[in-house]
Coordinates of N, CA and C in Angstrom, one line a residue:
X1295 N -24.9 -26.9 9.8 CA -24.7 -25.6 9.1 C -24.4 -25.9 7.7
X1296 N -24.7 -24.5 7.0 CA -24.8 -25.0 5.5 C -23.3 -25.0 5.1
X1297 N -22.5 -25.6 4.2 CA -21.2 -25.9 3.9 C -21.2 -24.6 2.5
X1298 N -20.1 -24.4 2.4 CA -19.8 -23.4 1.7 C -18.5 -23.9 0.7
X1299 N -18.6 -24.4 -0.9 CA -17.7 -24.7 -1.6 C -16.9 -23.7 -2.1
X1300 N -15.6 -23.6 -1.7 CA -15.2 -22.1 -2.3 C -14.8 -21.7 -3.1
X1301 N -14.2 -23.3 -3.5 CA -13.0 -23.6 -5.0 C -14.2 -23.3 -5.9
X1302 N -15.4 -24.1 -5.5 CA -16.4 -24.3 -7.0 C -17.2 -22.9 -7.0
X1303 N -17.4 -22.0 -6.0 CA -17.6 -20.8 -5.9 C -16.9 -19.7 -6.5
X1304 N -15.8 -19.9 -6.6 CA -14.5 -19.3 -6.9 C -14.5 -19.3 -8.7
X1305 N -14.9 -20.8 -9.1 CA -14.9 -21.7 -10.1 C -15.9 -20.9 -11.3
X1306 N -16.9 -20.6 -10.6 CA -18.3 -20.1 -11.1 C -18.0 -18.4 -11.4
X1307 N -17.5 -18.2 -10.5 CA -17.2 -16.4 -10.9 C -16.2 -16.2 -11.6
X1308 N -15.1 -17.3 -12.5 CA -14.4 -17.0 -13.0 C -12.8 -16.8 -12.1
X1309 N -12.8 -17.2 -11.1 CA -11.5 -16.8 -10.0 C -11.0 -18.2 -10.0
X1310 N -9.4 -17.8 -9.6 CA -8.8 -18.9 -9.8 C -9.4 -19.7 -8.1
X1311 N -9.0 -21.1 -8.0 CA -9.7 -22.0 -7.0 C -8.7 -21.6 -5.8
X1312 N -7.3 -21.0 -6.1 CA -6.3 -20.5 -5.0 C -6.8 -19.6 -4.3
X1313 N -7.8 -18.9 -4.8 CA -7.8 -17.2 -4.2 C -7.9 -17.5 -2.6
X1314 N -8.6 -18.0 -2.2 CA -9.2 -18.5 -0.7 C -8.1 -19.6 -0.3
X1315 N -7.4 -19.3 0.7 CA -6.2 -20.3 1.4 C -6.7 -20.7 2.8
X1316 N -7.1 -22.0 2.7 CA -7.1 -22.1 4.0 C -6.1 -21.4 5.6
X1317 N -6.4 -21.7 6.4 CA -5.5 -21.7 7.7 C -4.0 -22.3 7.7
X1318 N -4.9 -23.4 7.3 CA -3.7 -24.3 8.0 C -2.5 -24.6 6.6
X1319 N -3.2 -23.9 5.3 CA -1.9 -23.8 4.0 C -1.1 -22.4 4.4
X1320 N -1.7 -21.6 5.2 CA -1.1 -20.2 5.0 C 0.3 -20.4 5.9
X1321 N 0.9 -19.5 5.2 CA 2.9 -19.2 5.7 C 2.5 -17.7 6.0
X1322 N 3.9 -17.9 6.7 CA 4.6 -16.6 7.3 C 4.6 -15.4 6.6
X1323 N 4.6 -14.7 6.3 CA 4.9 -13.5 5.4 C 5.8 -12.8 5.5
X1324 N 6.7 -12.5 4.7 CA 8.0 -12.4 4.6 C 8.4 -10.6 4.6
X1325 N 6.7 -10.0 4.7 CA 7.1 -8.4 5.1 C 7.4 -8.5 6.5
X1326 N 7.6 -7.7 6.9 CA 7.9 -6.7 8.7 C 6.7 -5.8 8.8
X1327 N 6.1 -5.6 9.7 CA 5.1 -5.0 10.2 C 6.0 -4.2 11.0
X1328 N 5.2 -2.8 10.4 CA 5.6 -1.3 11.2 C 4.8 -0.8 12.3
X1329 N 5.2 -0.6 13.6 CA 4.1 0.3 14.3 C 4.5 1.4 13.9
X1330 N 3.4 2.2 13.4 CA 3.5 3.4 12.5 C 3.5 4.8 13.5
X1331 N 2.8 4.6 15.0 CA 3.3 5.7 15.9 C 2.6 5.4 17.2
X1332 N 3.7 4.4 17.8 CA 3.3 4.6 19.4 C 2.7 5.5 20.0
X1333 N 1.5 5.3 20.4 CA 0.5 6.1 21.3 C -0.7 5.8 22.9
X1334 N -0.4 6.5 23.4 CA -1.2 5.7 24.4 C -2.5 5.8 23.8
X1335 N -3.1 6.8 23.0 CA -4.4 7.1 22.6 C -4.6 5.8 21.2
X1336 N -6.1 6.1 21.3 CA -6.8 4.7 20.1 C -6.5 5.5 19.1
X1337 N -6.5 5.3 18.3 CA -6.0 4.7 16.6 C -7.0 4.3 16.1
X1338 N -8.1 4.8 15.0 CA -8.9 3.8 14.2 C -9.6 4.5 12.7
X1339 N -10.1 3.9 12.3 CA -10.4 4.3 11.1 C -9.1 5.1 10.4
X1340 N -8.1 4.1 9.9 CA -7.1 4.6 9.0 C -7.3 4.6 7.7
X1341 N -6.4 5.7 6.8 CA -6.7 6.1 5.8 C -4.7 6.6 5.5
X1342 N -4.5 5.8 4.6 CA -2.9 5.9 4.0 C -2.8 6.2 2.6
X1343 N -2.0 6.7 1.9 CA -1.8 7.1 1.0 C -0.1 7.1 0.4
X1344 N 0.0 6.9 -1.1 CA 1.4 7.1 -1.3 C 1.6 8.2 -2.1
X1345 N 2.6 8.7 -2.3 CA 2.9 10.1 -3.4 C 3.3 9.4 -4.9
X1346 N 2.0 9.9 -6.1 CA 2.2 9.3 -7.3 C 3.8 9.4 -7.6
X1347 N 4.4 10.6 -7.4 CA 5.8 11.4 -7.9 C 7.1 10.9 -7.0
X1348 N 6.9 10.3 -5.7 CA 8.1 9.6 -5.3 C 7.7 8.4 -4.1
X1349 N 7.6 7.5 -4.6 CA 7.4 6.3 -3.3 C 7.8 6.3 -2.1
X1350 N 8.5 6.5 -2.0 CA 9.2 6.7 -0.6 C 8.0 7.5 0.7
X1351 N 7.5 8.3 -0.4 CA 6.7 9.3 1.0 C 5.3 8.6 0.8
X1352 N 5.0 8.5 2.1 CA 3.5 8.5 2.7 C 3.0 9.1 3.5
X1353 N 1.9 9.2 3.3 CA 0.9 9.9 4.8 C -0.6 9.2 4.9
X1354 N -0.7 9.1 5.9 CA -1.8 8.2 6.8 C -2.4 9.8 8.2
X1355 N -3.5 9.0 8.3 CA -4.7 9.8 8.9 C -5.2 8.7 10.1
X1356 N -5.7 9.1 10.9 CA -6.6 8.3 11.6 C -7.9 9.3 12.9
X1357 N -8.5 8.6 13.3 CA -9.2 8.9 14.6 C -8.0 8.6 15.4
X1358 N -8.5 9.7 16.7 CA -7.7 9.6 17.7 C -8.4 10.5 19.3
X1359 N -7.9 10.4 20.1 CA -8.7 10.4 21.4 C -8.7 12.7 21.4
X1360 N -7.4 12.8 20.9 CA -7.4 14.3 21.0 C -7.9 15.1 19.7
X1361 N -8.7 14.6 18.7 CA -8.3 14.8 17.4 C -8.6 14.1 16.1
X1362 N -7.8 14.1 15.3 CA -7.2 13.7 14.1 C -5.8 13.4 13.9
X1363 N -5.0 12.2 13.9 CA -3.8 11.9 14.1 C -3.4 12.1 12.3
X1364 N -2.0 12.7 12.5 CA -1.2 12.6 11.2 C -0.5 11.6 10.9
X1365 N 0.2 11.1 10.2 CA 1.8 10.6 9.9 C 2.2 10.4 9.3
X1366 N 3.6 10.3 8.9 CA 4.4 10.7 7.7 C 5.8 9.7 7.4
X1367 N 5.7 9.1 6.3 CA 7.0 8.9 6.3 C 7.7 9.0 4.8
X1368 N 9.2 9.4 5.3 CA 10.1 9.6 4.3 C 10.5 8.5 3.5
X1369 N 10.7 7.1 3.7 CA 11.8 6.2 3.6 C 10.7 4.7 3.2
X1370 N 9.6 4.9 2.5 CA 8.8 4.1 1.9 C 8.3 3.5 3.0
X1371 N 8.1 3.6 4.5 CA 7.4 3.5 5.5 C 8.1 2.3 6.6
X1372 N 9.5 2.4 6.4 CA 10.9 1.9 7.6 C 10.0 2.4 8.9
X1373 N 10.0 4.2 8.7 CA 9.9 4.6 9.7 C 8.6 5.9 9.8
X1374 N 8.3 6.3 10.6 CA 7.2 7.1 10.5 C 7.2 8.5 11.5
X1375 N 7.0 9.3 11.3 CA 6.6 10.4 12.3 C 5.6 11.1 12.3
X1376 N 5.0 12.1 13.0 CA 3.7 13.1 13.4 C 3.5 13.3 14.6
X1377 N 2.4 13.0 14.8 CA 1.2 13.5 15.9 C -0.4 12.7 15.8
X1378 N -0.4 12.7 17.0 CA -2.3 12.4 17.5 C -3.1 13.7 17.4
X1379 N -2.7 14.8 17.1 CA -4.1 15.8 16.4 C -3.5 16.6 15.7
X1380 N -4.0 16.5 14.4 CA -3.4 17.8 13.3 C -4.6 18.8 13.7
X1381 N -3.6 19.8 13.3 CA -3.9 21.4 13.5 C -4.5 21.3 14.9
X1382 N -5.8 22.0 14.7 CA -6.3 22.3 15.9 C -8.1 21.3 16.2
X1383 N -8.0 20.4 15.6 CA -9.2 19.4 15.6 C -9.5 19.3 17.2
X1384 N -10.8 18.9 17.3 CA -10.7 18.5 18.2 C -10.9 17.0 18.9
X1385 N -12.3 16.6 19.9 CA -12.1 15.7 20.1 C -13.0 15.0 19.4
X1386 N -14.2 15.9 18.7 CA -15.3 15.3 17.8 C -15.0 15.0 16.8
X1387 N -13.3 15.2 15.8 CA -13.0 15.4 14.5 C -13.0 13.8 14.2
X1388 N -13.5 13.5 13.2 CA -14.0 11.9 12.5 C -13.3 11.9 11.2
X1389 N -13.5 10.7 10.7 CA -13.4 10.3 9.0 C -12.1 11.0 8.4
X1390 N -11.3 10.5 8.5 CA -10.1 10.7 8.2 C -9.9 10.1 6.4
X1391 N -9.3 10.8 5.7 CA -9.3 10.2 3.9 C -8.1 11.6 3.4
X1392 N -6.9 10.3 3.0 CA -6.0 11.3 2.7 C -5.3 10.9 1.9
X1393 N -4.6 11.8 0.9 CA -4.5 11.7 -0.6 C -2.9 12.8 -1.2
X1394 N -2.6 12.6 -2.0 CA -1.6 13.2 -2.8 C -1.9 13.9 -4.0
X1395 N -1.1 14.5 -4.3 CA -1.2 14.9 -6.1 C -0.1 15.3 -6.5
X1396 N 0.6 15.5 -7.8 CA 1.4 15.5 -8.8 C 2.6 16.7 -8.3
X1397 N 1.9 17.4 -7.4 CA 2.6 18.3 -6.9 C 3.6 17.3 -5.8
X1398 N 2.9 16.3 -5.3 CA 3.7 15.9 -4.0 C 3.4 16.6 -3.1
X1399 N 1.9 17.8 -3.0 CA 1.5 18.4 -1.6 C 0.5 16.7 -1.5
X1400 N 0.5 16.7 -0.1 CA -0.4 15.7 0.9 C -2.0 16.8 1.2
X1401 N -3.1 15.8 1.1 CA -4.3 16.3 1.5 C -4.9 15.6 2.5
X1402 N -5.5 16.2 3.8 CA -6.1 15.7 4.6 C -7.2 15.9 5.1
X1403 N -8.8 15.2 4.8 CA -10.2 15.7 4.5 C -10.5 15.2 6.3
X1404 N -11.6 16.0 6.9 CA -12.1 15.1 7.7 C -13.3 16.2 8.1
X1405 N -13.9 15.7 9.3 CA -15.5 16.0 9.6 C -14.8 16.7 11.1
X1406 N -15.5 17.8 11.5 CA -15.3 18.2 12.5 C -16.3 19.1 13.1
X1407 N -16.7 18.8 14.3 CA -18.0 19.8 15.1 C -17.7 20.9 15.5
X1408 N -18.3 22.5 14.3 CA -17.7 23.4 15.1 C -18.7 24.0 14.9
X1409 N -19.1 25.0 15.5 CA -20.5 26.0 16.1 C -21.5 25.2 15.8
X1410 N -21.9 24.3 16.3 CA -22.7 24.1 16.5 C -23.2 22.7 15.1
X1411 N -22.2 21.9 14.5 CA -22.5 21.2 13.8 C -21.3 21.0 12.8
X1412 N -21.8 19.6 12.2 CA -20.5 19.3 11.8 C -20.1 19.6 10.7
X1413 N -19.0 20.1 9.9 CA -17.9 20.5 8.7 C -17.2 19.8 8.1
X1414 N -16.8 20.1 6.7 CA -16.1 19.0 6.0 C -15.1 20.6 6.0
X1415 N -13.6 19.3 5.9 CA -12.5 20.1 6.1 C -11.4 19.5 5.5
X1416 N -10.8 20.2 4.5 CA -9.7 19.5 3.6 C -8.1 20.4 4.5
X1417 N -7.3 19.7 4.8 CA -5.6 20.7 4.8 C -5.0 20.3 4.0
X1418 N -4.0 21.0 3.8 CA -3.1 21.2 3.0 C -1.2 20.7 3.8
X1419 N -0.5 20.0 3.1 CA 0.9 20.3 3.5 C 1.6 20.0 2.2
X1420 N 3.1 21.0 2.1 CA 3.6 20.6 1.0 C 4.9 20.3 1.5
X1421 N 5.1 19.7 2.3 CA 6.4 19.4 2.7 C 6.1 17.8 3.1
X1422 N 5.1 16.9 2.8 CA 5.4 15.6 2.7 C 4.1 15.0 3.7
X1423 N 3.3 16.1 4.9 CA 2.7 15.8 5.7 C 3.5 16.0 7.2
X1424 N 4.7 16.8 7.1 CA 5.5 16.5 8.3 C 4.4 18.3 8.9
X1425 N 4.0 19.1 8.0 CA 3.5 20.2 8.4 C 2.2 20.9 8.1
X1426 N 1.4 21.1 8.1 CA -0.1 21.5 7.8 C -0.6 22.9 7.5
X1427 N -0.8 23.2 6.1 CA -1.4 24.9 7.0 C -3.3 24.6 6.8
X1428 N -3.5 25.6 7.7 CA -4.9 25.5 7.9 C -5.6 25.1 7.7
X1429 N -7.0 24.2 7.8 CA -7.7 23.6 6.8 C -9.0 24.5 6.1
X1430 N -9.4 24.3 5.0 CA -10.6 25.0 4.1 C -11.7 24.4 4.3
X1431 N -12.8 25.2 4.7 CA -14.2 24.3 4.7 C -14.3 24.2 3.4
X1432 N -14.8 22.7 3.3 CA -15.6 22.5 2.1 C -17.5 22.7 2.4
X1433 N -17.5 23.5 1.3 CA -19.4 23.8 1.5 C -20.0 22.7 1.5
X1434 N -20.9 22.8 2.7 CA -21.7 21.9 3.2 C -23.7 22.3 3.2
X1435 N -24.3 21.5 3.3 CA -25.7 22.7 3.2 C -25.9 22.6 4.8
X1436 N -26.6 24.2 4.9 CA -26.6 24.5 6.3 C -27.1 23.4 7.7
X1437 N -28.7 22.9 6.8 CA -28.8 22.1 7.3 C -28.5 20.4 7.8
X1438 N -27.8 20.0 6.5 CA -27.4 18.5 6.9 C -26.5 18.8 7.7
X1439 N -25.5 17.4 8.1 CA -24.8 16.7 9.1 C -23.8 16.2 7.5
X1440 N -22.9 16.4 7.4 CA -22.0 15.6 6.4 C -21.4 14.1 7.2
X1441 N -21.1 12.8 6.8 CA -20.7 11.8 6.9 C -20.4 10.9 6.3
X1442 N -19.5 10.2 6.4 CA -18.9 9.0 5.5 C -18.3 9.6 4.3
X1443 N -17.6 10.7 4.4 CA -16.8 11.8 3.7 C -15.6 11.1 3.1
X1444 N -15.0 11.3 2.0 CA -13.4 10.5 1.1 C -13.2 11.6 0.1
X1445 N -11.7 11.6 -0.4 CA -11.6 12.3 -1.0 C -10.6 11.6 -2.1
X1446 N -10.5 12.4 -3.4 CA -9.7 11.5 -4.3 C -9.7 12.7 -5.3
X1447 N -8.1 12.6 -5.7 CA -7.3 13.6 -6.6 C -7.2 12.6 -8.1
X1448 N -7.0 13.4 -9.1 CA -6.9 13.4 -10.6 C -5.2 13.4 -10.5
X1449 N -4.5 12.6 -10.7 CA -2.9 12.4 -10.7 C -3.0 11.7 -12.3
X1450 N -3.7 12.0 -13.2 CA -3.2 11.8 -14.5 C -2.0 13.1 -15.1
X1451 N -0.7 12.6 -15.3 CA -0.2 13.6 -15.7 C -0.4 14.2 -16.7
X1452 N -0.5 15.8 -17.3 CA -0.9 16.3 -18.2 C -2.8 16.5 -18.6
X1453 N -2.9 15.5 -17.8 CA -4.7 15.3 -18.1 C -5.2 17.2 -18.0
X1454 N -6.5 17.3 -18.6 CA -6.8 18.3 -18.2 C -7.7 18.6 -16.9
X1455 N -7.5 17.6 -16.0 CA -8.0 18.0 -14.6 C -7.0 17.8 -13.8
X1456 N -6.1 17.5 -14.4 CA -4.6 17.3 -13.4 C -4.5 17.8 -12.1
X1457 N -4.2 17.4 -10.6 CA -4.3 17.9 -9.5 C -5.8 18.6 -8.7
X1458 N -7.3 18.4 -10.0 CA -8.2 18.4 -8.9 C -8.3 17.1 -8.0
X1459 N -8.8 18.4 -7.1 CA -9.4 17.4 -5.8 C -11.0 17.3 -5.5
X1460 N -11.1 15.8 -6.0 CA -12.5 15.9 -5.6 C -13.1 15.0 -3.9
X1461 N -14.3 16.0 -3.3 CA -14.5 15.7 -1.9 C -15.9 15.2 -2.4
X1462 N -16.5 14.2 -1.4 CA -17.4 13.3 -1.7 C -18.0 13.1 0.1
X1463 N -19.4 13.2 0.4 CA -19.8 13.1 1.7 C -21.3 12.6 1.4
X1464 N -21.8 11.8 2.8 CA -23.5 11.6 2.5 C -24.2 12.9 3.6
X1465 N -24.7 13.6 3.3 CA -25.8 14.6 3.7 C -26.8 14.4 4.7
X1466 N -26.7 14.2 5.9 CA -27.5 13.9 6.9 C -28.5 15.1 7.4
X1467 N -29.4 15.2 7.9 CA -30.5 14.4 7.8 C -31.4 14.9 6.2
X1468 N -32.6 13.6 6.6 CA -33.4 14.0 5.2 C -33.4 13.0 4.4
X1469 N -33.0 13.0 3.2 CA -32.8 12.5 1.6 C -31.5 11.5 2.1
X1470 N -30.6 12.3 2.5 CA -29.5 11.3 2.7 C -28.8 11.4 1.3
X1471 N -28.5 12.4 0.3 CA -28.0 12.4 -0.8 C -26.6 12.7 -0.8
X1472 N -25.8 11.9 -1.7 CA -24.3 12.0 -1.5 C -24.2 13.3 -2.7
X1473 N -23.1 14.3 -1.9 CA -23.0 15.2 -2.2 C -21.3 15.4 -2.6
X1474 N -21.3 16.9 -3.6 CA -19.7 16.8 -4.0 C -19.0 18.0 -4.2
X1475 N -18.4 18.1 -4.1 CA -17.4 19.4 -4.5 C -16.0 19.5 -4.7
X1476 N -15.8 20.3 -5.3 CA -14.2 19.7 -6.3 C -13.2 21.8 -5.9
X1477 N -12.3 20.9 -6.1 CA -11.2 21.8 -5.9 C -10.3 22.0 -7.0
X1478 N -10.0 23.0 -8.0 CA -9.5 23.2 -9.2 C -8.1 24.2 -8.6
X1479 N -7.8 24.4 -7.8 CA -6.8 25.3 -7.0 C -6.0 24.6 -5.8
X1480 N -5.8 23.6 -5.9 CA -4.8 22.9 -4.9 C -5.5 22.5 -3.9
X1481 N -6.5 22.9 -3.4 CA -7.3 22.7 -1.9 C -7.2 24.2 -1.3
X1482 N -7.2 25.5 -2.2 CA -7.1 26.6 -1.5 C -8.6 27.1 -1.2
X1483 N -9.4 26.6 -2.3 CA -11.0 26.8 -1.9 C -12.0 25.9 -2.9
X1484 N -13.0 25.8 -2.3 CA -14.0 24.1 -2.8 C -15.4 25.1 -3.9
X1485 N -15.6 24.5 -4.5 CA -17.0 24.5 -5.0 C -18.1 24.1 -4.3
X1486 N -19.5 25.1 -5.0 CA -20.4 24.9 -3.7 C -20.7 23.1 -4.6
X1487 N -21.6 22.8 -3.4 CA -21.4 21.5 -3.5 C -22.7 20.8 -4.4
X1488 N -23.0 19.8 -5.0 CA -23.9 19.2 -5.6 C -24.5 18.1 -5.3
X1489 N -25.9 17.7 -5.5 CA -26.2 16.2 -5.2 C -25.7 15.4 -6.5
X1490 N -25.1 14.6 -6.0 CA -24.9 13.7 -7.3 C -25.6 12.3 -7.2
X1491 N -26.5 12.2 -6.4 CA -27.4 10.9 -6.2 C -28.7 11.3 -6.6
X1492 N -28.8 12.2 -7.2 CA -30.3 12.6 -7.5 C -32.1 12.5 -6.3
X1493 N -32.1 11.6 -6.5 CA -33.8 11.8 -5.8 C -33.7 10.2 -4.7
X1494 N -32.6 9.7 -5.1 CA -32.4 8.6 -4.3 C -32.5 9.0 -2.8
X1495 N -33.3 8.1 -1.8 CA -33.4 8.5 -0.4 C -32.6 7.1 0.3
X1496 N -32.2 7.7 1.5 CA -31.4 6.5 2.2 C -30.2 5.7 1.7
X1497 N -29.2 7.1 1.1 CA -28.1 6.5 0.7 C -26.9 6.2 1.6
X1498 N -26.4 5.6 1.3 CA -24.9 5.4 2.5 C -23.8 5.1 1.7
X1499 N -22.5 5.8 2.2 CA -21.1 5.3 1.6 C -20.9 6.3 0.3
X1500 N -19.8 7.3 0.5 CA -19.7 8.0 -0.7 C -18.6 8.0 -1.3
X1501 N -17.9 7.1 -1.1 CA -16.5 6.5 -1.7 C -17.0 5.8 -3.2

C-alpha cells in the first residue's frame, strides 16, 4: 500500500509537522467526558451550541427515536437536562442545528414530515432551552423536499444585522438548489426563501 508522509505533507501546506500525533505519542486528556442525557433511545446527529452573552449556558439538539431531543445546560456543561422530543415532533423529525443570539434566546431549526411532506422549522426558547414555544415554518417551495438544513445567527454586537437568523437548506427534488431565508424578528416569522446557488444542479451541504 501506498505510504503516506504526513510531517512532509503537513510541511508542504504550510502546517506545523505536530498537527498529526501518532497513537502511540497520544496521552490521556485531562477533560472529563459528560453523558449529556441518559436515554434508552439513539442519539445522533448532534448539533451544540454556546450563548455569545454567558458561557455557562448551552444547548444541543439531536435525532432521537420519538422526535427531536433537546438539552440544556446551566453550569458550562457539569451537568445537563431536557428531553428526547421537543414540542410535538415527531418520529420523522431530522437535522437538528441549534444556535443563540445576543438576546441569550436559544434557536432550534429542524425538518419535519407534516401533511404530507417535509418542513423547515425554527423554535424559539428564552429561558436558556429548558422551554420551547412553538416552532415557525420556514417557507419552503411547495414542491421540493428541504434537506441538510443549518442555521446561523449574526451575534455581532451593535452590527446592523444584529440577532438575524439566517436558515440555509438543499431543495429536493430537481435542481437541488440551496435555498435561504432570514429572520429579522427573533424567529417570530421567516422570509420567503431564495436560491442562492443560482443554476448550479446537484448541489449538496448548505452549511
Amino acid at each position: 500500500r501506498a505510504q503516506v508522509d504526513l510531517k512532509k505533507m503537513n510541511a508542504e501546506l504550510g502546517l506545523s509537522p505536530e498537527v498529526f500525533v501518532p497513537p502511540s505519542q497520544r496521552t490521556t486528556s485531562s477533560f472529563t467526558n459528560i453523558h449529556v442525557y441518559e436515554s434508552t433511545n439513539h442519539q445522533s446527529e448532534i448539533s451544540a451550541t454556546i450563548s455569545p452573552v454567558n458561557s455557562l449556558r448551552l444547548v444541543a439538539g439531536a435525532n432521537t427515536d420519538p422526535g427531536q431531543g433537546y438539552y440544556y445546560s446551566t453550569n458550562g456543561g457539569s451537568s445537563w437536562s431536557g428531553g428526547d422530543r421537543l414540542l410535538q415532533t415527531t418520529v420523522n423529525a431530522t437535522d437538528p442545528a441549534v444556535a443563540f443570539d445576543r438576546n441569550g434566546y436559544a434557536y432550534f431549526n429542524f425538518l419535519d414530515y407534516i401533511s404530507g411532506r417535509y418542513r423547515n422549522y425554527v423554535a424559539r426558547s428564552t429561558d436558556g432551552g429548558a422551554t420551547w414555544q412553538n416552532a415557525v415554518e420556514v417557507p419552503t417551495t411547495s414542491a421540493g423536499g428541504p434537506d441538510k438544513n443549518y442555521m446561523a445567527i449574526d451575534v455581532n454586537a451593535g452590527g446592523s444585522f444584529e440577532n438575524y437568523i439566517y436558515a440555509v437548506w438543499t431543495d429536493f427534488p430537481g435542481s437541488n438548489p440551496i435555498r435561504f431565508s432570514r429572520s429579522t424578528n427573533s424567529g417570530q416569522s421567516f422570509s420567503g426563501n431564495l436560491n442562492i446557488s443560482g443554476g448550479t444542479t446537484v448541489v449538496q451541504g448548505a452549511v
